[in-house]
Amino acid sequence: MCGKLTMAIVQRVFSGVQPTGNLHLGNYLGAIVNFVKLQETHTCLYCVVDMHALTQPVSVWGGPTELARNTRHIVFNQSQVSSHAELAWIFNCVARVGWLNRMTQFKEKGGKDRESASVGLYDYPVLMAADILLYRATHVPVGEDQKQHLELSRDIAQKFNNDFGDSIRSHGFSDGLFFPQPEPLITGPATRVMSLRDGTKKMSKSDSSDNSRINLTDDADTIAQKIRKAKTDPEPLPSEEKGLEGRPEADNLVGIYAALSGRTKSNVLGEFGGGQFSDFKNGLVELCVAKLSPIASEMKRLVADPGHVDSILIDGADRARAIAAETMKATKDIVGFVRKS
Ligand code: ATP
Ligand code: MG
């Protein structure tokens, strides 16, 4: 039996990033900028979701050696806390097939040959619900693309609370709410950064073209090359934001400029509107290099010291495991699994 006081829902932030390749500008502006900010006000858990990475083809996650190398970035990695998988199984039995069939990420990543996609790719959103709710997290900073998955996490939390309502109450949660409804935090300078090759597709680590994204580790020459090659249209830049409508590539590049400089799009267009893309692109190269090069050097420094990063991951996993254990004990009691106390 779990004491009510120790298990009260507290404000807690959780988010994950897959070790499927290089972190890019979209991850930075859509997620990481917010991760850093939230540390000032909340208890935060940030997870390298290596178990999610396995849902994709091996060409995306790179195989065991590459996976191990790419994991050495952030705070703790998912597979070190086995309760992520354990809770995901329970949630598999709460979530409905109809809910998962609506998930657009599976449709996009599964592509035309869905029959040969992994079961894990289909089940990805259920594992994601387990990631979040294992820590009974209340706030989840993510990019726009994860909004639908967050809604599914909320549905799973609610259905679990309903399905096991009597048991939840009899285990000391008098309001019947064991799992919180995790709230997405989709905020910050750019919540959906698009591919440099196609303004209708989001920038992704798993896009086969490296020219589609700016990696946080790219050097100045590579950044310059990618931006100069970035798809545009033949029109000059508009002077007003309204003129970006129907021009996804222009809109994206102006959006990136605005996000990195802390200005509004219309302010940026005030400076570059009416001019040629080439001038604007030169300005964008300069800005990207100035903003990203300190991040690249810090990443280089950390990657050169895997022992240090691994010790952070081990310490992070120990701390995450302690929180997860509390949730799992109570969850098992609620579901009716007999366990060693
Ligand atoms: P993959 O293609 O392997 O799914 P990804 O680029 O989508 O990789 P994830 O690790 O799945 O990266 O996502 C990490 C975080 O970055 C999530 O919060 C996600 O919403 C956010 N994110 C990913 N791509 C973008 C983007 N283009 N714009 C804004 N946020 C993004
Ligand atoms: Mg993704």
Coordinates of C-alpha atoms and ligand atoms in Angstrom, one line a residue:
M1 CA 0.0 0.0 0.0
C2 CA 1.4 3.4 -0.9
G3 CA 1.1 6.4 1.4
K4 CA -0.9 9.3 -0.1
L5 CA 1.5 12.0 1.0
T6 CA 4.6 10.6 -0.7
M7 CA 2.6 10.0 -3.9
A8 CA 0.9 13.4 -4.3
I9 CA 1.2 14.6 -7.8
V10 CA 4.0 17.2 -8.0
Q11 CA 4.9 19.5 -10.9
R12 CA 7.4 17.7 -13.0
V13 CA 8.8 18.2 -16.5
F14 CA 9.7 15.2 -18.7
S15 CA 10.9 15.2 -22.3
G16 CA 12.9 12.9 -24.6
V17 CA 15.1 13.1 -27.6
Q18 CA 16.0 10.1 -29.7
P19 CA 19.7 9.2 -30.3
T20 CA 18.9 8.7 -34.0
G21 CA 21.5 11.0 -35.4
N22 CA 22.7 14.6 -35.1
L23 CA 20.7 17.1 -33.1
H24 CA 19.5 19.8 -35.5
L25 CA 18.2 23.3 -35.5
G26 CA 14.6 22.0 -35.2
N27 CA 15.4 20.0 -32.0
Y28 CA 17.2 23.1 -30.7
L29 CA 14.5 25.7 -31.3
G30 CA 11.5 23.4 -30.8
A31 CA 12.7 21.6 -27.7
I32 CA 16.1 22.2 -26.2
V33 CA 15.8 25.9 -25.7
N34 CA 12.8 25.2 -23.6
F35 CA 14.5 22.4 -21.7
V36 CA 17.1 24.8 -20.6
K37 CA 14.6 27.5 -19.5
L38 CA 12.4 25.1 -17.6
Q39 CA 15.3 24.0 -15.4
E40 CA 15.1 27.3 -13.7
T41 CA 11.5 26.8 -12.5
H42 CA 10.8 23.1 -12.5
T43 CA 12.1 19.7 -11.6
C44 CA 13.1 18.3 -15.0
L45 CA 13.9 14.8 -16.4
Y46 CA 15.4 14.7 -19.8
C47 CA 15.8 11.4 -21.4
V48 CA 17.8 10.0 -24.4
V49 CA 15.1 7.7 -25.6
D50 CA 17.2 4.9 -27.0
M51 CA 14.4 2.4 -26.9
H52 CA 12.3 4.6 -29.2
A53 CA 15.3 4.7 -31.6
L54 CA 15.0 0.9 -32.2
T55 CA 11.5 1.4 -33.7
Q56 CA 13.1 2.8 -36.8
P57 CA 15.2 1.0 -39.5
V58 CA 18.8 0.2 -38.6
S59 CA 19.9 2.7 -41.2
V60 CA 18.3 5.4 -39.0
W61 CA 19.6 4.5 -35.6
G62 CA 22.9 3.2 -36.9
G63 CA 23.4 -0.2 -35.2
P64 CA 24.7 -1.0 -31.7
T65 CA 28.1 0.8 -31.9
E66 CA 26.6 4.0 -33.3
L67 CA 23.7 3.8 -30.8
A68 CA 26.1 3.7 -27.9
R69 CA 28.1 6.5 -29.4
N70 CA 25.1 8.8 -29.9
T71 CA 23.6 8.2 -26.5
R72 CA 26.4 10.1 -24.8
H73 CA 24.7 13.5 -25.0
I74 CA 22.2 14.3 -22.3
V75 CA 21.1 13.2 -18.9
F76 CA 19.9 9.7 -18.7
N77 CA 19.0 7.0 -21.2
Q78 CA 15.7 5.3 -21.3
S79 CA 16.9 1.7 -21.4
Q80 CA 18.7 2.1 -18.1
V81 CA 15.3 2.4 -16.4
S82 CA 13.5 -0.8 -17.3
S83 CA 10.2 0.4 -16.0
H84 CA 9.7 2.3 -19.2
A85 CA 9.1 -1.0 -21.0
E86 CA 7.2 -2.5 -18.0
L87 CA 4.7 0.4 -17.8
A88 CA 4.4 0.5 -21.6
W89 CA 3.0 -3.1 -21.5
I90 CA 0.3 -2.1 -19.0
F91 CA -0.5 0.9 -21.2
N92 CA -0.6 -1.4 -24.3
C93 CA -3.6 -3.0 -22.6
V94 CA -5.2 0.4 -21.9
A95 CA -4.7 2.1 -25.3
R96 CA -7.0 1.1 -28.1
V97 CA -6.0 0.0 -31.6
G98 CA -8.3 2.7 -33.1
W99 CA -6.4 5.4 -31.2
L100 CA -3.0 4.2 -32.6
N101 CA -4.4 3.9 -36.1
R102 CA -4.9 7.7 -36.2
M103 CA -1.3 8.6 -35.4
T104 CA 0.2 10.6 -38.3
Q105 CA 3.8 9.9 -37.3
F106 CA 3.4 6.2 -37.9
K107 CA 1.8 6.9 -41.3
E108 CA 4.7 9.2 -42.3
K109 CA 7.5 7.1 -40.9
G110 CA 5.9 3.8 -42.0
G111 CA 5.7 5.1 -45.5
K112 CA 4.1 3.0 -48.2
D113 CA 5.3 -0.3 -47.0
R114 CA 3.7 -0.3 -43.6
E115 CA 3.4 -4.1 -43.4
S116 CA 7.1 -4.3 -43.0
A117 CA 7.4 -1.5 -40.3
S118 CA 8.3 -2.7 -36.9
V119 CA 5.6 -3.3 -34.3
G120 CA 7.6 -0.9 -32.1
L121 CA 7.2 1.9 -34.6
Y122 CA 3.4 1.4 -34.4
D123 CA 3.5 1.2 -30.6
Y124 CA 5.9 4.2 -30.3
P125 CA 3.2 6.6 -28.8
V126 CA 2.4 4.0 -26.1
L127 CA 6.0 3.8 -25.0
M128 CA 6.1 7.6 -25.1
A129 CA 3.0 7.7 -22.7
A130 CA 4.9 5.4 -20.4
D131 CA 8.1 7.6 -20.5
I132 CA 6.1 10.6 -19.4
L133 CA 3.7 9.0 -16.9
L134 CA 6.4 6.8 -15.3
Y135 CA 7.5 10.1 -13.7
R136 CA 3.9 11.3 -13.4
A137 CA 5.2 14.3 -15.3
T138 CA 2.8 17.2 -15.5
H139 CA 4.5 19.2 -18.2
V140 CA 6.2 18.0 -21.5
P141 CA 8.2 20.5 -23.6
V142 CA 8.1 19.2 -27.2
G143 CA 7.9 20.4 -30.8
E144 CA 4.6 20.8 -32.7
D145 CA 5.1 17.3 -34.3
Q146 CA 4.5 15.6 -30.9
K147 CA 1.2 17.2 -30.1
Q148 CA -0.9 14.3 -31.3
H149 CA 1.2 11.8 -29.2
L150 CA 0.8 14.0 -26.2
E151 CA -3.0 13.9 -26.7
L152 CA -2.7 10.1 -26.7
S153 CA -0.8 10.1 -23.5
R154 CA -3.5 12.2 -21.9
D155 CA -6.1 9.7 -23.2
I156 CA -4.2 6.8 -21.8
A157 CA -3.8 8.5 -18.4
Q158 CA -7.5 9.2 -18.3
K159 CA -8.6 5.7 -19.3
F160 CA -6.2 4.1 -16.8
N161 CA -7.7 6.3 -14.0
N162 CA -11.2 5.4 -15.2
D163 CA -10.6 1.6 -15.7
F164 CA -8.9 1.2 -12.3
G165 CA -10.8 4.0 -10.5
D166 CA -12.0 1.8 -7.6
S167 CA -8.6 0.3 -7.0
I168 CA -6.9 3.7 -7.3
R169 CA -9.2 5.0 -4.5
S170 CA -8.8 1.9 -2.4
H171 CA -5.0 2.4 -2.5
G172 CA -5.3 5.8 -0.9
F173 CA -5.8 8.2 -3.9
S174 CA -9.1 9.4 -2.7
D175 CA -9.7 11.6 -5.8
G176 CA -9.2 8.6 -8.1
L177 CA -6.5 10.4 -10.1
F178 CA -3.4 8.4 -10.1
F179 CA -1.8 9.6 -13.4
P180 CA -1.9 13.3 -14.1
Q181 CA -3.0 14.7 -17.5
P182 CA 0.4 15.7 -18.9
E183 CA 0.3 19.1 -20.5
P184 CA 2.3 19.8 -23.7
L185 CA 4.5 22.9 -23.7
I186 CA 4.7 23.8 -27.3
T187 CA 6.2 27.2 -27.0
G188 CA 9.4 29.1 -27.8
P189 CA 10.9 30.7 -30.8
A190 CA 10.0 28.0 -33.4
T191 CA 7.8 25.0 -32.7
R192 CA 8.0 23.5 -36.2
V193 CA 11.2 24.1 -38.2
M194 CA 10.9 22.7 -41.7
S195 CA 13.3 20.9 -44.0
L196 CA 15.7 23.0 -46.0
R197 CA 14.9 20.9 -49.1
D198 CA 11.1 20.8 -48.8
G199 CA 9.2 23.5 -46.8
T200 CA 6.2 21.2 -46.3
K201 CA 8.2 18.5 -44.4
K202 CA 9.6 19.0 -40.9
M203 CA 13.3 19.0 -40.4
S204 CA 14.2 15.6 -39.1
K205 CA 17.3 13.7 -37.8
S206 CA 16.1 10.7 -39.8
D207 CA 15.8 12.5 -43.2
S208 CA 18.1 10.7 -45.6
S209 CA 19.4 14.0 -46.9
D210 CA 21.9 15.7 -44.6
N211 CA 21.3 18.9 -46.7
S212 CA 17.7 19.0 -45.3
R213 CA 18.9 20.0 -41.9
I214 CA 21.4 22.1 -40.0
N215 CA 23.1 19.9 -37.4
L216 CA 24.2 21.5 -34.2
T217 CA 27.7 20.1 -34.9
D218 CA 28.0 21.5 -38.5
D219 CA 31.0 23.7 -39.0
A220 CA 30.7 27.2 -40.6
D221 CA 31.4 26.0 -44.1
T222 CA 28.8 23.3 -44.0
I223 CA 26.2 25.7 -42.6
A224 CA 27.0 28.2 -45.3
Q225 CA 26.7 25.5 -48.0
K226 CA 23.4 24.1 -46.7
I227 CA 21.8 27.5 -46.4
R228 CA 23.0 28.6 -49.9
K229 CA 21.6 25.4 -51.4
A230 CA 18.3 25.7 -49.4
K231 CA 15.2 25.6 -51.6
T232 CA 13.6 28.9 -52.2
D233 CA 11.2 30.3 -54.9
P234 CA 11.9 32.9 -57.6
E235 CA 10.1 35.8 -56.0
P236 CA 12.0 38.4 -53.9
L237 CA 11.2 38.4 -50.1
P238 CA 8.0 40.2 -49.2
S239 CA 8.0 43.2 -47.0
E240 CA 5.0 42.0 -45.0
E241 CA 4.4 38.7 -43.1
K242 CA 1.2 38.1 -45.1
G243 CA 3.3 37.8 -48.2
L244 CA 4.9 34.6 -46.9
E245 CA 1.6 32.8 -47.2
G246 CA 1.8 29.9 -49.7
R247 CA 5.6 30.2 -49.7
P248 CA 6.6 27.5 -47.2
E249 CA 10.4 27.7 -47.9
A250 CA 10.6 31.5 -47.6
D251 CA 8.4 31.3 -44.5
N252 CA 10.7 28.7 -42.9
L253 CA 13.9 30.6 -43.5
V254 CA 12.5 33.9 -42.3
G255 CA 11.1 31.9 -39.3
I256 CA 14.6 30.5 -38.5
Y257 CA 16.1 34.0 -38.8
A258 CA 13.5 35.4 -36.4
A259 CA 13.9 32.6 -33.9
L260 CA 17.6 32.8 -33.8
S261 CA 17.7 36.6 -33.5
G262 CA 14.9 36.9 -31.0
R263 CA 13.0 39.1 -33.5
T264 CA 9.6 38.8 -35.1
K265 CA 9.2 37.7 -38.7
S266 CA 7.7 41.0 -39.7
N267 CA 10.7 42.8 -38.1
V268 CA 13.0 40.6 -40.1
L269 CA 11.1 41.3 -43.3
G270 CA 11.3 45.0 -42.5
E271 CA 15.1 44.6 -43.0
F272 CA 15.2 42.1 -45.8
G273 CA 11.8 42.6 -47.6
G274 CA 12.0 43.4 -51.3
G275 CA 15.6 42.2 -51.5
Q276 CA 17.1 39.1 -53.1
F277 CA 17.2 35.8 -51.3
S278 CA 21.0 35.7 -51.7
D279 CA 21.4 38.7 -49.5
F280 CA 19.1 37.4 -46.9
K281 CA 20.8 34.0 -47.0
N282 CA 24.2 35.6 -46.4
G283 CA 22.7 37.3 -43.3
L284 CA 21.2 33.9 -42.2
V285 CA 24.5 32.1 -42.6
E286 CA 26.2 34.7 -40.4
L287 CA 23.5 34.5 -37.7
C288 CA 23.5 30.7 -37.7
V289 CA 27.2 30.4 -37.4
A290 CA 27.3 32.9 -34.6
K291 CA 24.6 31.2 -32.6
L292 CA 25.5 27.6 -33.3
S293 CA 29.3 27.6 -33.1
P294 CA 29.5 27.9 -29.3
I295 CA 27.1 24.9 -29.0
A296 CA 29.2 22.9 -31.5
S297 CA 32.4 23.5 -29.5
E298 CA 30.7 22.6 -26.2
M299 CA 29.4 19.4 -27.8
K300 CA 32.8 18.6 -29.2
R301 CA 34.3 19.1 -25.7
L302 CA 31.8 16.7 -24.2
V303 CA 32.1 14.0 -26.9
A304 CA 35.8 14.0 -26.3
D305 CA 35.2 13.0 -22.8
P306 CA 32.8 10.0 -22.9
G307 CA 33.8 8.9 -19.4
H308 CA 32.4 12.1 -18.0
V309 CA 29.2 11.9 -20.0
D310 CA 28.7 8.3 -19.0
S311 CA 29.0 9.2 -15.4
I312 CA 26.3 11.8 -15.8
L313 CA 24.1 9.3 -17.5
I314 CA 24.6 6.7 -14.8
D315 CA 23.9 9.3 -12.1
G316 CA 20.8 10.5 -14.0
A317 CA 19.5 6.9 -14.4
D318 CA 20.0 6.2 -10.7
R319 CA 17.9 9.3 -9.8
A320 CA 15.3 8.6 -12.5
R321 CA 15.0 4.9 -11.3
A322 CA 14.2 6.1 -7.8
I323 CA 11.2 8.1 -9.0
A324 CA 10.1 5.4 -11.4
A325 CA 10.2 2.7 -8.7
E326 CA 7.6 4.7 -6.6
T327 CA 5.2 4.9 -9.6
M328 CA 5.7 1.3 -10.5
K329 CA 5.0 0.0 -7.0
A330 CA 1.8 1.9 -6.8
T331 CA 0.8 1.0 -10.4
K332 CA 1.3 -2.7 -9.7
D333 CA -0.8 -2.5 -6.5
I334 CA -3.5 -0.7 -8.4
V335 CA -3.5 -3.3 -11.3
G336 CA -3.4 -6.2 -8.8
F337 CA 0.1 -7.6 -9.6
V338 CA 1.5 -9.3 -6.5
R339 CA 4.9 -8.0 -5.7
K340 CA 7.7 -8.2 -3.1
S341 CA 7.3 -5.1 -0.9
Ligands
ATP1 P1 13.5 11.5 -35.9 O1 13.4 11.9 -37.3 O2 14.4 10.3 -35.7 O3 12.1 11.2 -35.3 P2 13.5 14.1 -34.8 O4 14.3 15.1 -35.6 O5 12.0 14.1 -35.0 O6 14.1 12.7 -35.1 P3 13.2 13.5 -32.0 O7 14.3 13.0 -31.2 O8 12.1 12.6 -32.5 O9 13.9 14.3 -33.3 O10 12.5 14.7 -31.3 C1 13.1 15.5 -30.2 C2 12.4 16.7 -29.9 O11 12.6 17.7 -31.0 C3 10.9 16.5 -29.8 O12 10.4 17.4 -28.8 C4 10.3 17.0 -31.1 O13 9.0 17.5 -31.1 C5 11.3 18.2 -31.4 N1 11.5 18.4 -32.9 C6 11.9 17.4 -33.8 N2 11.9 18.0 -35.0 C7 11.5 19.3 -34.9 C8 11.3 20.4 -35.8 N3 11.6 20.2 -37.1 N4 10.9 21.6 -35.3 C9 10.7 21.7 -34.0 N5 10.8 20.8 -33.1 C10 11.2 19.5 -33.5
MG2 MG 10.8 12.6 -34.2

